[in-house]
PDB file of C-alpha atoms in Angstrom:
ATOM      1  CA  MET A  25      -2.974  -3.629   4.605  1.00  0.00           C
ATOM      2  CA  PRO A  26      -6.079  -4.971   2.892  1.00  0.00           C
ATOM      3  CA  GLU A  27      -4.739  -3.772  -0.461  1.00  0.00           C
ATOM      4  CA  VAL A  28      -1.285  -5.258   0.330  1.00  0.00           C
ATOM      5  CA  ASP A  29      -2.946  -8.537   1.253  1.00  0.00           C
ATOM      6  CA  ALA A  30      -4.854  -8.566  -2.058  1.00  0.00           C
ATOM      7  CA  LEU A  31      -1.637  -7.659  -3.858  1.00  0.00           C
ATOM      8  CA  VAL A  32       0.105 -10.661  -2.236  1.00  0.00           C
ATOM      9  CA  VAL A  33      -2.679 -12.946  -3.453  1.00  0.00           C
ATOM     10  CA  PHE A  34      -2.357 -11.410  -6.897  1.00  0.00           C
ATOM     11  CA  LEU A  35       1.399 -12.008  -6.979  1.00  0.00           C
ATOM     12  CA  ARG A  36       1.080 -15.477  -5.536  1.00  0.00           C
ATOM     13  CA  GLU A  37      -1.195 -16.569  -8.431  1.00  0.00           C
ATOM     14  CA  ARG A  38       1.254 -15.180 -10.994  1.00  0.00           C
ATOM     15  CA  ALA A  39       4.751 -15.567  -9.562  1.00  0.00           C
ATOM     16  CA  VAL A  40       4.864 -18.883  -7.622  1.00  0.00           C
ATOM     17  CA  GLY A  41       6.562 -21.508  -9.694  1.00  0.00           C
ATOM     18  CA  ALA A  42       8.454 -19.011 -11.856  1.00  0.00           C
ATOM     19  CA  VAL A  43      12.132 -18.526 -11.816  1.00  0.00           C
ATOM     20  CA  LEU A  44      13.375 -15.200 -10.714  1.00  0.00           C
ATOM     21  CA  ALA A  45      15.553 -14.110 -13.668  1.00  0.00           C
ATOM     22  CA  ASP A  46      16.770 -10.797 -12.410  1.00  0.00           C
ATOM     23  CA  VAL A  47      16.164  -7.857 -10.055  1.00  0.00           C
ATOM     24  CA  GLU A  48      17.058  -4.613 -11.755  1.00  0.00           C
ATOM     25  CA  LEU A  49      17.552  -1.442  -9.738  1.00  0.00           C
ATOM     26  CA  ALA A  50      16.905   2.138 -10.878  1.00  0.00           C
ATOM     27  CA  SER A  51      18.122   3.532  -7.473  1.00  0.00           C
ATOM     28  CA  PHE A  52      20.914   2.172  -5.263  1.00  0.00           C
ATOM     29  CA  ALA A  53      19.164   3.766  -2.206  1.00  0.00           C
ATOM     30  CA  VAL A  54      16.048   1.565  -2.601  1.00  0.00           C
ATOM     31  CA  LEU A  55      18.032  -1.626  -1.654  1.00  0.00           C
ATOM     32  CA  LYS A  56      18.694  -1.659   2.084  1.00  0.00           C
ATOM     33  CA  THR A  57      20.779  -4.861   2.341  1.00  0.00           C
ATOM     34  CA  PHE A  58      24.010  -6.233   0.867  1.00  0.00           C
ATOM     35  CA  ASP A  59      24.293  -9.780   2.228  1.00  0.00           C
ATOM     36  CA  PRO A  60      23.065 -11.852   0.467  1.00  0.00           C
ATOM     37  CA  PRO A  61      23.565  -9.760  -2.721  1.00  0.00           C
ATOM     38  CA  VAL A  62      20.343  -9.328  -4.614  1.00  0.00           C
ATOM     39  CA  SER A  63      22.106 -11.161  -7.541  1.00  0.00           C
ATOM     40  CA  ALA A  64      21.965 -14.293  -5.465  1.00  0.00           C
ATOM     41  CA  LEU A  65      18.218 -14.542  -6.122  1.00  0.00           C
ATOM     42  CA  ALA A  66      18.724 -14.848  -9.892  1.00  0.00           C
ATOM     43  CA  GLY A  67      17.994 -18.357 -11.177  1.00  0.00           C
ATOM     44  CA  LEU A  68      16.017 -19.469  -8.070  1.00  0.00           C
ATOM     45  CA  GLN A  69      12.336 -20.424  -8.128  1.00  0.00           C
ATOM     46  CA  VAL A  70       9.677 -18.338  -6.412  1.00  0.00           C
ATOM     47  CA  THR A  71       8.120 -20.799  -3.932  1.00  0.00           C
ATOM     48  CA  GLY A  72       5.738 -18.465  -2.020  1.00  0.00           C
ATOM     49  CA  VAL A  73       4.476 -14.930  -1.533  1.00  0.00           C
ATOM     50  CA  HIS A  74       3.535 -13.763   1.942  1.00  0.00           C
ATOM     51  CA  ARG A  75       2.503 -10.671   3.862  1.00  0.00           C
ATOM     52  CA  HIS A  76       4.000  -9.320   7.097  1.00  0.00           C
ATOM     53  CA  GLY A  77       2.073  -6.271   8.196  1.00  0.00           C
ATOM     54  CA  LYS A  78       2.400  -4.058   5.079  1.00  0.00           C
ATOM     55  CA  PHE A  79       5.586  -5.838   3.773  1.00  0.00           C
ATOM     56  CA  VAL A  80       5.403  -8.124   0.702  1.00  0.00           C
ATOM     57  CA  ASP A  81       7.673 -11.142   0.983  1.00  0.00           C
ATOM     58  CA  LEU A  82       8.708 -13.191  -2.084  1.00  0.00           C
ATOM     59  CA  ASP A  83      10.154 -16.550  -0.926  1.00  0.00           C
ATOM     60  CA  VAL A  84      12.726 -17.348  -3.528  1.00  0.00           C
ATOM     61  CA  ASP A  85      13.809 -20.943  -2.724  1.00  0.00           C
ATOM     62  CA  GLY A  86      14.722 -20.048   0.827  1.00  0.00           C
ATOM     63  CA  LEU A  87      16.037 -16.522   0.194  1.00  0.00           C
ATOM     64  CA  HIS A  88      13.553 -13.639   0.405  1.00  0.00           C
ATOM     65  CA  LEU A  89      12.936 -10.549  -1.530  1.00  0.00           C
ATOM     66  CA  VAL A  90      11.047  -8.257   0.788  1.00  0.00           C
ATOM     67  CA  ILE A  91       9.324  -5.065  -0.429  1.00  0.00           C
ATOM     68  CA  HIS A  92       7.920  -2.224   1.673  1.00  0.00           C
ATOM     69  CA  LEU A  93       5.855   0.082  -0.541  1.00  0.00           C
ATOM     70  CA  ALA A  94       5.752   2.924   2.006  1.00  0.00           C
ATOM     71  CA  LYS A  95       3.237   5.767   1.393  1.00  0.00           C
ATOM     72  CA  ALA A  96       3.535   6.267  -2.336  1.00  0.00           C
ATOM     73  CA  GLY A  97       4.902   2.986  -3.653  1.00  0.00           C
ATOM     74  CA  TRP A  98       3.093   0.315  -5.722  1.00  0.00           C
ATOM     75  CA  LEU A  99       3.726  -2.626  -8.071  1.00  0.00           C
ATOM     76  CA  ARG A 100       2.892  -2.547 -11.754  1.00  0.00           C
ATOM     77  CA  TRP A 101       2.512  -6.042 -13.212  1.00  0.00           C
ATOM     78  CA  SER A 102       3.340  -6.925 -16.839  1.00  0.00           C
ATOM     79  CA  ASP A 103       2.684 -10.159 -18.795  1.00  0.00           C
ATOM     80  CA  ASN A 104       5.340  -9.056 -21.311  1.00  0.00           C
ATOM     81  CA  LEU A 105       8.219  -7.061 -19.896  1.00  0.00           C
ATOM     82  CA  THR A 106      10.349  -5.081 -22.228  1.00  0.00           C
ATOM     83  CA  ASP A 107      13.886  -6.388 -22.863  1.00  0.00           C
ATOM     84  CA  LYS A 108      15.368  -2.954 -22.064  1.00  0.00           C
ATOM     85  CA  ARG A 109      17.114  -2.770 -18.756  1.00  0.00           C
ATOM     86  CA  LEU A 110      16.296  -0.057 -16.279  1.00  0.00           C
ATOM     87  CA  LYS A 111      18.655   2.975 -16.098  1.00  0.00           C
ATOM     88  CA  MET A 112      19.574   4.603 -12.824  1.00  0.00           C
ATOM     89  CA  GLY A 113      17.334   7.540 -11.946  1.00  0.00           C
ATOM     90  CA  ALA A 114      14.384   6.227 -14.116  1.00  0.00           C
ATOM     91  CA  GLY A 115      11.787   8.701 -12.718  1.00  0.00           C
ATOM     92  CA  PRO A 116       9.203   6.958 -10.466  1.00  0.00           C
ATOM     93  CA  LEU A 117      10.609   3.482 -11.319  1.00  0.00           C
ATOM     94  CA  ALA A 118      12.642   2.054  -8.401  1.00  0.00           C
ATOM     95  CA  ALA A 119      13.145  -1.606  -9.416  1.00  0.00           C
ATOM     96  CA  ARG A 120      12.113  -4.260 -11.809  1.00  0.00           C
ATOM     97  CA  VAL A 121      11.660  -7.951 -11.063  1.00  0.00           C
ATOM     98  CA  ARG A 122      11.845 -10.229 -14.023  1.00  0.00           C
ATOM     99  CA  LEU A 123      10.237 -13.702 -13.794  1.00  0.00           C
ATOM    100  CA  ASP A 124      10.597 -16.611 -16.204  1.00  0.00           C
ATOM    101  CA  HIS A 125       7.941 -19.287 -16.602  1.00  0.00           C
ATOM    102  CA  GLY A 126       9.979 -20.989 -19.349  1.00  0.00           C
ATOM    103  CA  ASP A 127       7.264 -20.713 -22.009  1.00  0.00           C
ATOM    104  CA  GLY A 128       7.531 -17.235 -23.414  1.00  0.00           C
ATOM    105  CA  PRO A 129       8.758 -13.698 -22.668  1.00  0.00           C
ATOM    106  CA  HIS A 130       9.619 -12.546 -19.213  1.00  0.00           C
ATOM    107  CA  VAL A 131       6.694 -11.511 -16.968  1.00  0.00           C
ATOM    108  CA  GLY A 132       7.090  -9.608 -13.756  1.00  0.00           C
ATOM    109  CA  PHE A 133       6.640  -6.240 -12.136  1.00  0.00           C
ATOM    110  CA  ASP A 134       7.993  -2.763 -11.745  1.00  0.00           C
ATOM    111  CA  VAL A 135       8.188  -1.277  -8.269  1.00  0.00           C
ATOM    112  CA  THR A 136       7.303   2.434  -8.514  1.00  0.00           C
ATOM    113  CA  GLU A 137       7.192   5.327  -6.120  1.00  0.00           C
ATOM    114  CA  ALA A 138       5.489   8.654  -6.792  1.00  0.00           C
ATOM    115  CA  GLY A 139       6.600  12.018  -5.332  1.00  0.00           C
ATOM    116  CA  THR A 140       9.904  13.183  -3.984  1.00  0.00           C
ATOM    117  CA  ARG A 141       9.752  11.849  -0.444  1.00  0.00           C
ATOM    118  CA  LYS A 142      11.327   8.406  -0.887  1.00  0.00           C
ATOM    119  CA  GLY A 143      10.456   5.624   1.579  1.00  0.00           C
ATOM    120  CA  LEU A 144      10.105   2.591  -0.620  1.00  0.00           C
ATOM    121  CA  ALA A 145      12.560  -0.189   0.386  1.00  0.00           C
ATOM    122  CA  LEU A 146      13.762  -3.629  -0.932  1.00  0.00           C
ATOM    123  CA  TYR A 147      15.580  -6.160   1.174  1.00  0.00           C
ATOM    124  CA  ALA A 148      17.275  -9.387   0.093  1.00  0.00           C
ATOM    125  CA  VAL A 149      17.470 -11.575   3.234  1.00  0.00           C
ATOM    126  CA  ARG A 150      17.828 -15.151   4.384  1.00  0.00           C
ATOM    127  CA  ASP A 151      14.897 -14.770   6.816  1.00  0.00           C
ATOM    128  CA  PRO A 152      12.105 -12.145   6.802  1.00  0.00           C
ATOM    129  CA  GLN A 153      12.908 -11.508  10.533  1.00  0.00           C
ATOM    130  CA  ASP A 154      16.220 -10.068   9.298  1.00  0.00           C
ATOM    131  CA  VAL A 155      14.252  -7.076   8.117  1.00  0.00           C
ATOM    132  CA  PRO A 156      14.143  -4.681  11.157  1.00  0.00           C
ATOM    133  CA  GLY A 157      10.616  -3.493  10.323  1.00  0.00           C
ATOM    134  CA  ILE A 158       9.234  -6.997  10.264  1.00  0.00           C
ATOM    135  CA  ALA A 159      11.052  -8.100  13.408  1.00  0.00           C
ATOM    136  CA  ALA A 160       9.508  -5.154  15.268  1.00  0.00           C
ATOM    137  CA  LEU A 161       5.918  -5.682  14.099  1.00  0.00           C
ATOM    138  CA  GLY A 162       3.073  -5.913  16.577  1.00  0.00           C
ATOM    139  CA  PRO A 163       0.278  -8.554  16.282  1.00  0.00           C
ATOM    140  CA  ASP A 164      -1.759  -8.667  13.053  1.00  0.00           C
ATOM    141  CA  PRO A 165      -5.262  -7.449  13.546  1.00  0.00           C
ATOM    142  CA  LEU A 166      -6.530 -10.139  11.184  1.00  0.00           C
ATOM    143  CA  ALA A 167      -5.144 -12.956  13.370  1.00  0.00           C
ATOM    144  CA  GLU A 168      -7.686 -15.168  15.100  1.00  0.00           C
ATOM    145  CA  GLY A 169      -8.535 -13.939  18.651  1.00  0.00           C
ATOM    146  CA  PHE A 170      -6.958 -10.514  18.069  1.00  0.00           C
ATOM    147  CA  SER A 171      -8.114  -7.863  20.595  1.00  0.00           C
ATOM    148  CA  VAL A 172      -6.723  -4.352  21.305  1.00  0.00           C
ATOM    149  CA  ALA A 173      -7.593  -4.629  25.075  1.00  0.00           C
ATOM    150  CA  PRO A 174      -4.208  -6.039  26.259  1.00  0.00           C
ATOM    151  CA  LEU A 175      -2.311  -3.677  23.976  1.00  0.00           C
ATOM    152  CA  LEU A 176      -4.043  -0.542  25.302  1.00  0.00           C
ATOM    153  CA  GLU A 177      -2.875  -0.921  28.880  1.00  0.00           C
ATOM    154  CA  GLY A 178      -0.563   1.841  29.936  1.00  0.00           C
ATOM    155  CA  ARG A 179      -0.527   3.441  26.453  1.00  0.00           C
ATOM    156  CA  ARG A 180      -0.855   7.179  27.269  1.00  0.00           C
ATOM    157  CA  MET A 181      -0.988   8.076  23.598  1.00  0.00           C
ATOM    158  CA  GLN A 182      -3.694   9.253  21.284  1.00  0.00           C
ATOM    159  CA  VAL A 183      -5.645   6.303  19.894  1.00  0.00           C
ATOM    160  CA  LYS A 184      -5.003   7.412  16.292  1.00  0.00           C
ATOM    161  CA  ARG A 185      -1.259   7.153  16.974  1.00  0.00           C
ATOM    162  CA  PHE A 186      -1.803   3.797  18.794  1.00  0.00           C
ATOM    163  CA  LEU A 187      -3.423   2.322  15.678  1.00  0.00           C
ATOM    164  CA  ARG A 188      -0.777   3.715  13.305  1.00  0.00           C
ATOM    165  CA  ASP A 189       2.154   2.336  15.257  1.00  0.00           C
ATOM    166  CA  GLN A 190       3.350  -0.736  13.469  1.00  0.00           C
ATOM    167  CA  LYS A 191       5.236  -1.881  16.642  1.00  0.00           C
ATOM    168  CA  ILE A 192       1.920  -2.124  18.479  1.00  0.00           C
ATOM    169  CA  VAL A 193      -0.581  -3.217  15.798  1.00  0.00           C
ATOM    170  CA  ALA A 194       0.777  -4.437  12.376  1.00  0.00           C
ATOM    171  CA  GLY A 195      -0.580  -3.051   9.140  1.00  0.00           C
ATOM    172  CA  ILE A 196      -3.411  -0.610   9.862  1.00  0.00           C
ATOM    173  CA  GLY A 197      -1.807   2.653   8.919  1.00  0.00           C
ATOM    174  CA  ASN A 198      -3.171   6.133   8.445  1.00  0.00           C
ATOM    175  CA  ALA A 199      -6.165   5.572   6.079  1.00  0.00           C
ATOM    176  CA  TYR A 200      -7.767   2.672   7.840  1.00  0.00           C
ATOM    177  CA  SER A 201      -7.124   4.162  11.351  1.00  0.00           C
ATOM    178  CA  ASP A 202      -9.357   7.068  10.217  1.00  0.00           C
ATOM    179  CA  GLU A 203     -11.991   4.691   8.954  1.00  0.00           C
ATOM    180  CA  ILE A 204     -11.790   2.442  12.143  1.00  0.00           C
ATOM    181  CA  LEU A 205     -12.137   5.376  14.506  1.00  0.00           C
ATOM    182  CA  HIS A 206     -15.137   6.717  12.557  1.00  0.00           C
ATOM    183  CA  ALA A 207     -16.822   3.358  12.702  1.00  0.00           C
ATOM    184  CA  ALA A 208     -15.978   3.028  16.465  1.00  0.00           C
ATOM    185  CA  LYS A 209     -17.285   6.636  17.077  1.00  0.00           C
ATOM    186  CA  LEU A 210     -14.030   7.578  18.854  1.00  0.00           C
ATOM    187  CA  SER A 211     -12.118  10.807  18.756  1.00  0.00           C
ATOM    188  CA  PRO A 212      -8.594  10.357  17.162  1.00  0.00           C
ATOM    189  CA  PHE A 213      -7.205  12.253  20.117  1.00  0.00           C
ATOM    190  CA  ALA A 214      -8.786  10.053  22.844  1.00  0.00           C
ATOM    191  CA  LEU A 215      -6.132   8.596  25.034  1.00  0.00           C
ATOM    192  CA  ALA A 216      -5.704   4.905  24.426  1.00  0.00           C
ATOM    193  CA  SER A 217      -5.149   3.932  28.037  1.00  0.00           C
ATOM    194  CA  GLU A 218      -8.368   5.826  29.163  1.00  0.00           C
ATOM    195  CA  LEU A 219     -10.849   4.000  26.860  1.00  0.00           C
ATOM    196  CA  ASP A 220     -13.527   2.262  28.908  1.00  0.00           C
ATOM    197  CA  ALA A 221     -14.674  -1.275  28.292  1.00  0.00           C
ATOM    198  CA  GLU A 222     -17.590  -0.191  26.029  1.00  0.00           C
ATOM    199  CA  GLU A 223     -15.256   1.938  23.878  1.00  0.00           C
ATOM    200  CA  VAL A 224     -12.699  -0.883  23.686  1.00  0.00           C
ATOM    201  CA  GLY A 225     -15.436  -3.208  22.544  1.00  0.00           C
ATOM    202  CA  ARG A 226     -16.474  -0.701  19.809  1.00  0.00           C
ATOM    203  CA  LEU A 227     -12.840  -0.389  18.760  1.00  0.00           C
ATOM    204  CA  ASP A 228     -12.378  -4.114  18.464  1.00  0.00           C
ATOM    205  CA  ALA A 229     -15.606  -4.459  16.475  1.00  0.00           C
ATOM    206  CA  ALA A 230     -14.643  -1.605  14.174  1.00  0.00           C
ATOM    207  CA  ILE A 231     -11.191  -3.033  13.493  1.00  0.00           C
ATOM    208  CA  ALA A 232     -12.773  -6.412  12.565  1.00  0.00           C
ATOM    209  CA  SER A 233     -15.631  -5.013  10.447  1.00  0.00           C
ATOM    210  CA  VAL A 234     -13.646  -2.272   8.601  1.00  0.00           C
ATOM    211  CA  LEU A 235     -10.740  -4.598   7.675  1.00  0.00           C
ATOM    212  CA  ALA A 236     -13.019  -7.499   6.749  1.00  0.00           C
ATOM    213  CA  GLU A 237     -15.083  -5.301   4.447  1.00  0.00           C
ATOM    214  CA  ALA A 238     -11.950  -3.919   2.882  1.00  0.00           C
ATOM    215  CA  MET A 239     -10.412  -7.297   2.397  1.00  0.00           C
ATOM    216  CA  ALA A 240     -13.620  -8.578   0.716  1.00  0.00           C
ATOM    217  CA  GLU A 241     -13.671  -5.587  -1.638  1.00  0.00           C
ATOM    218  CA  ALA A 242      -9.895  -5.714  -2.471  1.00  0.00           C
ATOM    219  CA  HIS A 243      -9.430  -9.449  -3.137  1.00  0.00           C
ATOM    220  CA  GLY A 244      -9.882 -10.490  -6.694  1.00  0.00           C
ATOM    221  CA  LYS A 245      -9.056  -7.098  -8.142  1.00  0.00           C
ATOM    222  CA  PRO A 246      -5.983  -6.692 -10.378  1.00  0.00           C
ATOM    223  CA  ALA A 247      -3.122  -4.727  -8.840  1.00  0.00           C
ATOM    224  CA  SER A 248      -3.752  -1.786 -11.135  1.00  0.00           C
ATOM    225  CA  GLU A 249      -7.236  -1.209  -9.588  1.00  0.00           C
ATOM    226  CA  LEU A 250      -6.463  -1.694  -5.866  1.00  0.00           C
ATOM    227  CA  LYS A 251      -5.505   1.865  -5.043  1.00  0.00           C
ATOM    228  CA  ASP A 252      -8.482   3.499  -6.787  1.00  0.00           C
ATOM    229  CA  SER A 253     -10.813   0.955  -5.249  1.00  0.00           C
ATOM    230  CA  LYS A 254      -9.516   1.826  -1.825  1.00  0.00           C
ATOM    231  CA  ARG A 255     -10.015   5.566  -2.288  1.00  0.00           C
ATOM    232  CA  SER A 256     -13.544   5.011  -3.454  1.00  0.00           C
ATOM    233  CA  ARG A 257     -14.465   3.038  -0.277  1.00  0.00           C
ATOM    234  CA  MET A 258     -13.267   5.599   2.293  1.00  0.00           C
ATOM    235  CA  ARG A 259     -16.082   7.214   4.385  1.00  0.00           C
ATOM    236  CA  VAL A 260     -13.946   9.967   6.017  1.00  0.00           C
ATOM    237  CA  HIS A 261     -10.305   9.446   5.091  1.00  0.00           C
ATOM    238  CA  GLY A 262      -9.370  11.862   2.288  1.00  0.00           C
ATOM    239  CA  ARG A 263     -12.846  13.349   2.326  1.00  0.00           C
ATOM    240  CA  ALA A 264     -12.465  16.631   4.220  1.00  0.00           C
ATOM    241  CA  GLY A 265     -15.277  18.938   3.328  1.00  0.00           C
ATOM    242  CA  GLU A 266     -17.551  16.190   2.113  1.00  0.00           C
ATOM    243  CA  VAL A 267     -20.676  14.886   3.784  1.00  0.00           C
ATOM    244  CA  CYS A 268     -20.389  12.123   6.385  1.00  0.00           C
ATOM    245  CA  PRO A 269     -22.383   9.129   5.054  1.00  0.00           C
ATOM    246  CA  VAL A 270     -23.622   8.268   8.489  1.00  0.00           C
ATOM    247  CA  CYS A 271     -24.933  11.549   9.990  1.00  0.00           C
ATOM    248  CA  GLY A 272     -24.715  14.175   7.194  1.00  0.00           C
ATOM    249  CA  ASP A 273     -22.194  16.430   9.060  1.00  0.00           C
ATOM    250  CA  THR A 274     -19.157  17.799   7.158  1.00  0.00           C
ATOM    251  CA  VAL A 275     -16.018  15.716   7.462  1.00  0.00           C
ATOM    252  CA  ALA A 276     -13.284  17.728   9.166  1.00  0.00           C
ATOM    253  CA  GLU A 277      -9.491  17.499   9.008  1.00  0.00           C
ATOM    254  CA  VAL A 278      -6.361  18.077  11.150  1.00  0.00           C
ATOM    255  CA  VAL A 279      -3.254  18.738   9.051  1.00  0.00           C
ATOM    256  CA  PHE A 280       0.283  17.972  10.353  1.00  0.00           C
ATOM    257  CA  ALA A 281       3.724  18.604   8.861  1.00  0.00           C
ATOM    258  CA  ASP A 282       3.649  15.543   6.549  1.00  0.00           C
ATOM    259  CA  SER A 283       0.311  13.873   7.313  1.00  0.00           C
ATOM    260  CA  SER A 284      -3.295  14.481   8.125  1.00  0.00           C
ATOM    261  CA  LEU A 285      -6.392  12.822   9.644  1.00  0.00           C
ATOM    262  CA  GLN A 286     -10.068  13.134   8.798  1.00  0.00           C
ATOM    263  CA  TYR A 287     -12.975  12.634  11.161  1.00  0.00           C
ATOM    264  CA  CYS A 288     -16.668  13.458  11.652  1.00  0.00           C
ATOM    265  CA  PRO A 289     -17.309  15.893  14.484  1.00  0.00           C
ATOM    266  CA  THR A 290     -20.830  14.626  15.064  1.00  0.00           C
ATOM    267  CA  CYS A 291     -20.018  10.936  15.028  1.00  0.00           C
ATOM    268  CA  GLN A 292     -16.624  11.136  16.883  1.00  0.00           C
ATOM    269  CA  THR A 293     -16.145  14.265  18.944  1.00  0.00           C
ATOM    270  CA  GLY A 294     -19.515  15.331  20.149  1.00  0.00           C
ATOM    271  CA  GLY A 295     -19.720  18.083  17.515  1.00  0.00           C
ATOM    272  CA  LYS A 296     -16.521  19.766  18.703  1.00  0.00           C
ATOM    273  CA  PRO A 297     -13.767  20.489  16.193  1.00  0.00           C
ATOM    274  CA  LEU A 298     -10.257  19.138  17.010  1.00  0.00           C
ATOM    275  CA  LYS A 299      -7.430  21.575  17.340  1.00  0.00           C
ATOM    276  CA  ASP A 300      -3.967  20.689  15.974  1.00  0.00           C
ATOM    277  CA  ARG A 301      -2.305  19.375  19.095  1.00  0.00           C
ATOM    278  CA  SER A 302       0.182  17.300  17.155  1.00  0.00           C
ATOM    279  CA  THR A 303       3.742  16.645  18.181  1.00  0.00           C
ATOM    280  CA  SER A 304       6.609  15.067  16.266  1.00  0.00           C
ATOM    281  CA  LYS A 305       6.021  11.965  18.373  1.00  0.00           C
ATOM    282  CA  PHE A 306       2.488  11.620  17.012  1.00  0.00           C
ATOM    283  CA  LEU A 307       3.834  11.529  13.451  1.00  0.00           C
ATOM    284  CA  LYS A 308       6.322   8.793  13.995  1.00  0.00           C
TER     285      LYS A 308
END
């Protein structure tokens, strides 16, 4: 989410005021809506760019182009887009958004997705709430007064899964949930409903501090640098086998079918390694 928030600011500075000239698709599957047609956006002015959880929302004179980048998607900005149109099946390219400022060549961005597991999605809608994923979002952890305490009640689920569930808390996801739990000194497998008041306080403080630090680091960077910057800041996520920067223990890992988590045994689990007790429900 911090990188998506920084990406929204990056796009807002460059896209607002421009006319959306065209949305080109390199995959029919990436567009999840049909009414209004994506062609209805052409010729309208971009009046705002907003974030909903991890969704990017371009307000195009009352219509909305919403982008969900999923796990492996990103935006690649260009100040001088090629005149060549995208072809279907153009490798990692999923779509191209052309913008016209009226004083030179088209600017805009390509929407890309690496790998073979395709989750990236575009929506053309009249209201962002028409996107099912946005309508179902839980509260934003950056909102004033946010606390996990009321959300934890009755949640007999692992706290890692609790933080990842977009319907409970919007925008944290896999990487930052690892970082938050490390900062809070909590096991990823601890039951959310069984955290005591002191643990809940640590979790609230960790959410606020980890996200605030990430937001401060991400904002102001160009879109092309945001992902690498994120990876370089991680203390445990993606660092299995490396040294924990807090205690010096070796960062450990639990691997699932299509995901993984990283944690520090000394900081988070009393020195005990976690066994793979995953279920398909955990991964959703």
